[in-house]
CSV table of C-alpha atoms in Angstrom, one decimal:
chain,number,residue,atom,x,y,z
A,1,UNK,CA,-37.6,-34.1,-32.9
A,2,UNK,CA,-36.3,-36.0,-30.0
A,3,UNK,CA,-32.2,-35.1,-28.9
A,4,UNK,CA,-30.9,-38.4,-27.9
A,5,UNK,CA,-27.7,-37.5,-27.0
A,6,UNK,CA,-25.9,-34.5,-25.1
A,7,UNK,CA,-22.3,-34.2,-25.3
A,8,UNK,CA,-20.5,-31.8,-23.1
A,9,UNK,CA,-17.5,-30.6,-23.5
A,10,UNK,CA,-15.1,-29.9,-20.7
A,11,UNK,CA,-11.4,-28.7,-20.8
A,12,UNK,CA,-10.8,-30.8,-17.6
A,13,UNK,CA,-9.9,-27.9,-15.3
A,14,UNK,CA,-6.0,-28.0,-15.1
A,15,UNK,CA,-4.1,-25.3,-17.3
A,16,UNK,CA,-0.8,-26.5,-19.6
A,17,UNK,CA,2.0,-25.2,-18.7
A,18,UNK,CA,4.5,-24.4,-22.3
A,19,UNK,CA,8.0,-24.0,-22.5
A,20,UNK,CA,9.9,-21.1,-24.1
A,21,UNK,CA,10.7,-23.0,-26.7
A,22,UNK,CA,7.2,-24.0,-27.6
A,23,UNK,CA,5.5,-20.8,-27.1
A,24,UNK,CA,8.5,-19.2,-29.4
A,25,UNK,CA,7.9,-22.1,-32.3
A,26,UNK,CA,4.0,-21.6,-32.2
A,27,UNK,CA,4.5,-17.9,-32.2
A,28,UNK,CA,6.9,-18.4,-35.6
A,29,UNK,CA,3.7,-20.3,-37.4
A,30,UNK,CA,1.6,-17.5,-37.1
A,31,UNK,CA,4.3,-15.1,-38.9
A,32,UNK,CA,5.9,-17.1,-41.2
A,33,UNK,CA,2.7,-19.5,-42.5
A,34,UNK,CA,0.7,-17.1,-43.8
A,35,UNK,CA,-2.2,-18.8,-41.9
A,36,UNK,CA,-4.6,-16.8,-39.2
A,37,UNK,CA,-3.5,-17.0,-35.6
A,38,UNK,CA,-7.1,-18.5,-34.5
A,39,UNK,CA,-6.5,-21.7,-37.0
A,40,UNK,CA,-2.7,-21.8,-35.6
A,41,UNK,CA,-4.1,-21.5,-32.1
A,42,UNK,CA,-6.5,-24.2,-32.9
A,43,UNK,CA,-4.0,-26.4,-33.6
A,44,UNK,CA,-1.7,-26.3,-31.2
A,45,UNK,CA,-4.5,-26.4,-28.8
A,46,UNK,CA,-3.7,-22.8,-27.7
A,47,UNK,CA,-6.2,-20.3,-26.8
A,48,UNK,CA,-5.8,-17.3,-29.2
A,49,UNK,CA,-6.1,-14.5,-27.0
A,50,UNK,CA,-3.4,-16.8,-25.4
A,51,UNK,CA,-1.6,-16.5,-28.9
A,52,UNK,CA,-2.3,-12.7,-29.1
A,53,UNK,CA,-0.4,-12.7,-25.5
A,54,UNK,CA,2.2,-14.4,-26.9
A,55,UNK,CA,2.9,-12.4,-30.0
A,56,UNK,CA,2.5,-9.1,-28.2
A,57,UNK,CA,5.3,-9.9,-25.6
A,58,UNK,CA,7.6,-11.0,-28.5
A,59,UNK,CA,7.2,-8.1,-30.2
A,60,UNK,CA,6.9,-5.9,-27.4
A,61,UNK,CA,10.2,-7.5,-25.3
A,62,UNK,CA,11.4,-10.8,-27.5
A,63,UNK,CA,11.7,-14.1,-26.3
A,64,UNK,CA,13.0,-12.7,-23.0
A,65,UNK,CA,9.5,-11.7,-21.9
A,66,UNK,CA,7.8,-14.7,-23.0
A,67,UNK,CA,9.6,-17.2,-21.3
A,68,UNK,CA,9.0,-15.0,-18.3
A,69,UNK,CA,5.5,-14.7,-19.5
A,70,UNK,CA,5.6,-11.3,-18.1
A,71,UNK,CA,5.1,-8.3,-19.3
A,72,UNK,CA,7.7,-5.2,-20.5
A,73,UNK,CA,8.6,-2.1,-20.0
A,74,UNK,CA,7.2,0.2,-23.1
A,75,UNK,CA,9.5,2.1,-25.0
A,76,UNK,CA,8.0,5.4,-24.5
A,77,UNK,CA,8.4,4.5,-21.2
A,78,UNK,CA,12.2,3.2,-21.7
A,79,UNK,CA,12.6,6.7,-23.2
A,80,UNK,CA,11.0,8.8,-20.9
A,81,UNK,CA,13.3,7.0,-18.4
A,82,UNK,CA,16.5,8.0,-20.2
A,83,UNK,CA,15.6,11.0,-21.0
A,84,UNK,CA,15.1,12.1,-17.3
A,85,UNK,CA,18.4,9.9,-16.1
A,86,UNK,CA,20.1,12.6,-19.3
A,87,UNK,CA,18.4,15.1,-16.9
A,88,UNK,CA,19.6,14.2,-13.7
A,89,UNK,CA,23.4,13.3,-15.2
A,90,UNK,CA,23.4,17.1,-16.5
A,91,UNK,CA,21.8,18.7,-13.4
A,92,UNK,CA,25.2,16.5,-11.0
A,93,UNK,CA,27.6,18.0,-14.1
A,94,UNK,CA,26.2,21.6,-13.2
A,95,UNK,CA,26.5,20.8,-9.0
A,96,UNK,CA,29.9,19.5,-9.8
A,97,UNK,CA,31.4,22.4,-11.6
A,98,UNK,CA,30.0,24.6,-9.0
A,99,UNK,CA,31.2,23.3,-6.4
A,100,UNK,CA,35.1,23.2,-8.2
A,101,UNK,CA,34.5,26.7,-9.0
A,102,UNK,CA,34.0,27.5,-5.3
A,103,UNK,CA,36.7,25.6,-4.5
A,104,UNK,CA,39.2,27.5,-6.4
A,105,UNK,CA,37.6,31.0,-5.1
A,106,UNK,CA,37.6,30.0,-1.7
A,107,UNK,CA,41.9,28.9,-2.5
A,108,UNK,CA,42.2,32.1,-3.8
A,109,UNK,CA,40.5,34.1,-1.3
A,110,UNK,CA,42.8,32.3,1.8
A,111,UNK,CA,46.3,33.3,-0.8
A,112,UNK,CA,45.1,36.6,-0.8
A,113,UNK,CA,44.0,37.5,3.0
A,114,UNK,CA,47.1,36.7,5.2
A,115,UNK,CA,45.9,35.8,8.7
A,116,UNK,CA,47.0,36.9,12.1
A,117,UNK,CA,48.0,33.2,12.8
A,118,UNK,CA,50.3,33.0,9.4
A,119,UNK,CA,52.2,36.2,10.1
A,120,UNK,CA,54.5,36.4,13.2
A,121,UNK,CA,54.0,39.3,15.7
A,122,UNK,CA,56.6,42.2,16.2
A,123,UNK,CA,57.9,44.5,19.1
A,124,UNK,CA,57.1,47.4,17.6
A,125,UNK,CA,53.3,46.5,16.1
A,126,UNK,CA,52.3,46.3,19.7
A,127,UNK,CA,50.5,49.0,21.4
């Protein structure tokens, strides 16, 4: 058996460029349709791990992070971050009521010890 013909098949090098607005609408067809994303990526003309991108940054960030096409901040990261900013608020609470607390001791202290200064001299406390 002879093979007459050879067909290649090239992508032409140059990558597509989608909008926001397409990458959201091709995302929907995969969620809503009922069909597999591979058959939706074929399609469209999409890769699917391009598609698999896609949906994880919708569902990771929403449309925000795919029209960025950049990734997101986790939300164990997201809480890990608050929960140390609730850390640090509390720790400045602490520092700030210590430092009124000294404050009003040191007021008090100055009422209570008259100084030299605040009191004026007489004949007869002289040596």
């Amino acid at each position: 058996m002879l093979i007459s013909e050879i067909e290649i098949i090239t992508d032409g090098g140059r990558c597509r460029r989608w909008s926001a607005a397409e990458k959201l609408r091709i995302v929907e067809e995969t969620m809503y349709d009922g069909e597999s994303i591979s058959a939706v990526a074929r399609r469209n003309g999409v890769a699917p791990n391009l598609l698999y991108r896609w949906r994880k940054l919708i569902f990771e960030g929403g449309s925000i992070a795919v029209a960025a096409d950049d990734s997101v901040t986790g939300n164990k990261t997201l809480r890990d971050m608050e929960a140390h900013i609730r850390e640090l608020e509390r720790q400045l609470g602490r520092k700030t009521m210590e430092v009124e607390i000294l404050k009003e001791a040191l007021d008090k202290s100055r009422a209570k010890k008259p100084t030299l200064l605040a009191q004026p001299l007489k004949r007869d406390d002289l040596p």
